[in-house]
XYZ file of C-alpha atoms in Angstrom:
347
model
C 139.428 39.260 113.139
C 137.907 37.832 109.967
C 135.165 40.461 109.864
C 137.798 43.225 109.842
C 139.397 41.753 106.735
C 136.050 41.019 105.106
C 134.621 44.468 104.526
C 132.352 43.409 101.652
C 131.187 40.061 102.975
C 127.690 38.762 102.362
C 125.524 37.520 105.180
C 123.819 34.154 104.941
C 120.141 34.268 104.006
C 117.817 34.157 107.038
C 114.439 32.405 107.291
C 112.040 33.261 110.110
C 109.038 31.508 111.579
C 110.093 27.870 111.238
C 109.770 25.250 113.955
C 111.718 22.075 114.634
C 109.079 20.029 112.783
C 108.388 22.373 109.839
C 111.663 22.645 107.911
C 110.705 22.814 104.205
C 112.390 20.370 101.825
C 113.388 23.072 99.366
C 115.929 24.400 101.874
C 117.966 21.240 101.416
C 117.179 20.951 97.705
C 118.770 24.347 96.966
C 122.037 23.219 98.614
C 122.908 26.719 99.844
C 123.610 27.837 103.424
C 120.657 29.393 105.229
C 120.061 30.523 108.819
C 116.885 29.106 110.369
C 116.155 31.779 112.937
C 115.063 30.431 116.342
C 114.397 27.007 114.841
C 115.153 25.327 118.185
C 114.306 28.219 120.476
C 111.656 26.095 122.182
C 114.103 23.357 123.215
C 114.468 22.984 126.993
C 118.245 22.836 126.501
C 118.176 26.248 124.821
C 115.910 27.712 127.491
C 118.240 26.419 130.205
C 121.214 28.146 128.587
C 119.334 31.433 128.367
C 118.869 31.337 132.148
C 122.570 30.829 132.890
C 125.596 28.723 132.003
C 125.272 26.918 135.339
C 121.627 26.088 134.649
C 122.599 24.725 131.227
C 125.338 22.536 132.708
C 123.009 21.167 135.380
C 120.300 20.450 132.798
C 122.752 18.586 130.566
C 124.336 16.614 133.401
C 121.038 15.013 134.373
C 121.115 13.073 131.064
C 124.802 12.101 131.205
C 125.461 8.360 131.529
C 129.109 8.550 132.615
C 130.727 7.416 129.357
C 134.087 9.036 128.718
C 134.902 11.215 125.735
C 137.922 12.639 123.958
C 138.609 16.022 125.565
C 140.800 18.672 123.933
C 142.896 20.900 126.200
C 144.064 23.979 124.322
C 146.919 26.015 125.849
C 146.221 29.689 126.646
C 148.685 30.972 124.042
C 146.560 29.404 121.265
C 143.645 31.745 122.031
C 141.264 28.832 121.565
C 142.547 27.826 118.131
C 143.171 24.151 117.408
C 145.981 23.886 114.876
C 149.417 22.392 114.140
C 152.963 22.671 115.400
C 155.419 24.663 113.260
C 155.951 21.946 110.629
C 152.402 20.524 110.606
C 153.543 17.083 111.788
C 151.565 17.162 115.036
C 148.708 19.048 116.669
C 149.372 21.956 119.027
C 147.020 20.934 121.819
C 146.497 17.967 124.127
C 143.797 15.305 123.786
C 142.823 12.801 126.455
C 139.908 10.684 127.609
C 137.822 12.252 130.322
C 134.370 12.528 131.806
C 132.024 15.060 130.249
C 130.641 16.284 133.575
C 134.170 17.062 134.784
C 134.872 18.900 131.536
C 131.706 20.970 131.866
C 132.822 22.080 135.316
C 136.314 22.872 134.009
C 134.822 25.064 131.273
C 132.844 27.034 133.844
C 135.840 27.302 136.180
C 138.093 28.665 133.408
C 135.523 31.047 131.909
C 136.998 34.494 131.331
C 140.475 33.556 132.596
C 142.969 34.354 129.849
C 145.798 32.404 131.489
C 143.808 29.155 131.722
C 143.509 26.433 129.050
C 140.365 26.120 126.953
C 138.524 22.795 127.063
C 136.598 21.413 124.125
C 134.622 18.257 123.345
C 134.007 17.695 119.635
C 131.138 15.889 117.939
C 130.028 13.273 120.451
C 127.042 11.165 119.437
C 124.288 12.325 121.781
C 122.691 8.923 122.365
C 126.085 7.492 123.352
C 126.566 9.998 126.173
C 123.196 11.664 126.831
C 120.425 9.073 126.382
C 116.922 10.596 126.437
C 118.203 14.138 125.805
C 116.662 14.066 122.324
C 113.186 13.257 123.613
C 112.494 16.950 124.232
C 115.302 18.445 122.130
C 114.998 17.201 118.560
C 114.440 18.099 114.902
C 112.604 16.559 111.982
C 115.009 16.624 109.019
C 113.363 17.061 105.578
C 114.935 14.260 103.560
C 114.516 12.755 100.109
C 116.473 9.639 100.809
C 117.426 6.348 99.214
C 115.884 3.373 101.066
C 119.406 2.348 102.106
C 120.453 5.820 103.289
C 121.856 6.178 106.765
C 119.771 7.497 109.616
C 120.786 11.019 110.568
C 123.499 11.228 113.204
C 123.019 13.726 116.032
C 126.131 14.983 117.803
C 126.973 17.574 120.434
C 129.916 19.972 120.689
C 130.761 21.539 124.047
C 133.490 24.041 124.745
C 134.887 27.354 125.833
C 135.727 30.199 123.441
C 137.428 28.005 120.837
C 137.903 27.997 117.075
C 137.384 25.078 114.698
C 139.732 25.946 111.837
C 138.210 26.130 108.359
C 137.341 22.678 106.999
C 134.657 20.846 105.032
C 132.377 17.937 105.877
C 131.109 15.332 103.429
C 127.618 15.226 104.985
C 124.712 17.656 104.934
C 124.369 19.371 108.278
C 122.004 21.443 110.366
C 123.974 23.071 113.187
C 121.896 24.244 116.154
C 123.332 26.831 118.536
C 121.899 25.884 121.923
C 124.220 27.849 124.239
C 126.666 30.690 123.680
C 127.216 32.214 120.248
C 128.774 30.953 117.022
C 130.175 32.674 113.963
C 130.507 30.640 110.763
C 132.616 31.999 107.913
C 131.557 29.897 104.941
C 133.065 29.299 101.495
C 131.653 27.428 98.484
C 133.505 24.269 97.427
C 135.159 25.984 94.456
C 137.290 28.062 96.854
C 139.329 25.072 98.016
C 142.581 26.166 96.343
C 142.221 29.708 97.717
C 141.888 28.325 101.259
C 145.269 26.533 101.199
C 144.216 23.163 102.647
C 146.837 21.449 104.779
C 148.032 17.856 105.123
C 145.640 14.926 104.894
C 147.095 13.519 108.122
C 147.195 14.397 110.935
C 144.142 16.646 111.202
C 142.467 18.180 114.268
C 139.087 16.555 113.679
C 139.463 14.039 110.873
C 139.038 16.590 108.079
C 141.586 18.624 106.153
C 141.851 22.195 107.461
C 142.975 25.498 105.977
C 146.494 26.595 106.934
C 145.464 30.269 107.004
C 145.201 31.977 110.374
C 141.882 33.753 109.892
C 142.507 36.195 112.751
C 145.853 37.283 111.331
C 146.092 36.162 107.700
C 149.516 36.283 106.058
C 148.601 37.523 102.590
C 152.203 37.298 101.395
C 152.281 33.582 102.149
C 148.636 32.962 101.210
C 147.768 35.611 98.572
C 144.791 33.733 97.096
C 143.042 33.906 100.471
C 141.937 37.423 99.481
C 139.885 35.845 96.691
C 138.399 33.348 99.134
C 137.305 36.205 101.401
C 135.596 37.907 98.465
C 133.463 34.772 98.105
C 132.776 34.256 101.812
C 129.440 34.172 103.591
C 129.101 34.931 107.294
C 126.480 33.475 109.643
C 126.219 34.520 113.277
C 124.077 32.300 115.483
C 122.459 33.110 118.809
C 120.942 30.509 121.159
C 117.998 28.895 119.361
C 119.280 29.649 115.843
C 120.265 26.940 113.379
C 122.296 26.881 110.179
C 121.758 24.557 107.231
C 125.175 23.835 105.740
C 125.368 21.716 102.578
C 128.011 19.042 102.319
C 131.428 20.039 100.956
C 131.117 23.744 101.846
C 134.126 24.979 103.816
C 133.420 26.627 107.161
C 135.472 28.304 109.878
C 133.642 28.194 113.212
C 134.290 30.556 116.112
C 132.695 29.988 119.514
C 132.258 33.502 120.845
C 131.095 33.000 124.441
C 132.938 31.531 127.452
C 130.536 28.541 127.356
C 129.104 27.140 124.108
C 127.071 24.149 122.968
C 126.262 23.180 119.387
C 124.052 20.265 118.324
C 124.572 18.924 114.802
C 122.334 16.798 112.609
C 124.372 15.000 109.946
C 122.928 13.039 107.042
C 123.483 11.780 103.517
C 120.498 10.819 101.381
C 122.640 8.615 99.126
C 122.744 4.867 99.839
C 124.981 3.907 102.741
C 126.718 1.147 100.774
C 128.569 3.688 98.616
C 132.273 4.218 99.282
C 133.336 7.513 100.837
C 134.540 10.270 98.549
C 137.825 10.485 100.479
C 138.568 6.842 99.677
C 137.992 7.629 96.005
C 140.352 10.605 96.335
C 143.059 8.412 97.862
C 142.583 5.880 95.045
C 142.994 8.648 92.466
C 146.211 9.764 94.177
C 147.494 6.218 93.837
C 146.440 5.801 90.226
C 146.305 9.180 88.482
C 147.853 12.195 90.206
C 151.515 11.441 89.452
C 151.002 10.525 85.787
C 151.906 12.888 82.940
C 149.886 16.062 82.408
C 148.297 14.821 79.181
C 147.298 11.528 80.809
C 145.778 13.335 83.804
C 143.805 15.500 81.396
C 142.566 12.399 79.626
C 141.422 10.859 82.893
C 139.731 14.125 83.809
C 137.584 13.805 80.678
C 136.775 10.181 81.508
C 135.810 11.126 85.070
C 133.539 13.844 83.704
C 131.884 11.347 81.368
C 131.497 8.424 83.765
C 131.234 10.163 87.140
C 130.493 13.878 87.266
C 127.982 14.031 84.416
C 125.901 11.260 86.013
C 125.094 7.661 85.141
C 122.577 8.623 82.460
C 125.220 10.375 80.355
C 127.370 7.258 80.276
C 124.623 4.667 79.725
C 121.838 6.383 77.753
C 122.965 4.988 74.380
C 123.957 1.518 75.685
C 121.426 -1.362 75.775
C 120.053 -1.769 79.295
C 121.224 -5.379 79.454
C 124.830 -4.200 79.111
C 124.788 -1.331 81.623
C 126.652 -3.237 84.340
C 128.381 -0.769 86.667
C 127.286 2.125 84.422
C 123.803 2.185 85.947
C 123.083 3.644 89.404
C 124.403 1.140 91.912
C 122.253 -0.953 94.209
C 123.571 -2.993 97.109
C 124.443 -6.132 95.115
C 126.252 -4.210 92.376
C 128.132 -2.186 94.993
C 129.381 -5.406 96.608
C 130.534 -6.723 93.244
C 132.325 -3.478 92.436
C 133.949 -3.362 95.873
C 135.188 -6.945 95.435
C 136.540 -6.064 91.996
C 138.449 -3.091 93.408
C 139.888 -5.078 96.307
C 141.020 -7.802 93.920
C 142.719 -5.311 91.606
C 144.400 -3.424 94.475
C 145.788 -6.674 95.897
C 147.452 -7.765 92.659
């Protein structure tokens, strides 16, 4: 287990006494993981799960509209882990479209049976499958957002004792444990190399994952993982607890009970017309990565100047009338820049 290898780990900071409508803005502003103890303990969905798994399933099913979902079926020999085949060219579990109510029943039927598959439903938009569930089970997210920022997306994860292999997300996130228990092992973004990220495609959930088996790490094959563990934070969530997780932090998520539900709030306060960071990464692979070392270094300095040090660094000494794309983008400028990129890529 990770905790057996992580003898000097640090626990995530815990805040008590908050409610679903009183999350302070400085939690998000600090951009560090924090447990919000019993933040959603008053949700009816949480209270149902504390009575029994069956009561939780019956409560959830009354909101279900019958829409199908992608269901993951994980073979018993995986011990709940969703990963790759031996050469990382395909995933080692089955995915199919199915009804959520049938999957809920399958999870209960297989609970505690080591020779049965584990079922898992990942990140379904709640309003798409459970309209009206949020009326009595909701949060107020403290945001400082651009007028064109996206509305927060609320999703639900349902499954048996499964493991979401270490990955990052490009959105800020508050993860609410509403049934079962969750353990998050969390790493700051600067640990990416020490986590040995795998292929860009395929991936279990759309994001790159670590190739390290956290339950049985091979330190000969992945020696830098020891350094990652020295920088790890651990957060254990009980029903009603929530975790604020800043974007780009890596996290390995273990569902510890036979029946588990997590509700996520995802958001990005930046304008929605900006291109995704992954698209920018792909563009840099196409244009920079395979150039000579000295040229890559030169581009690194240019990226620092124009991108990572902020717009003000690049435009502060230039007359405002000539800022062009060097000023913070608004919707019109973003369209012009997108058109410019498309035109150049198509040449």
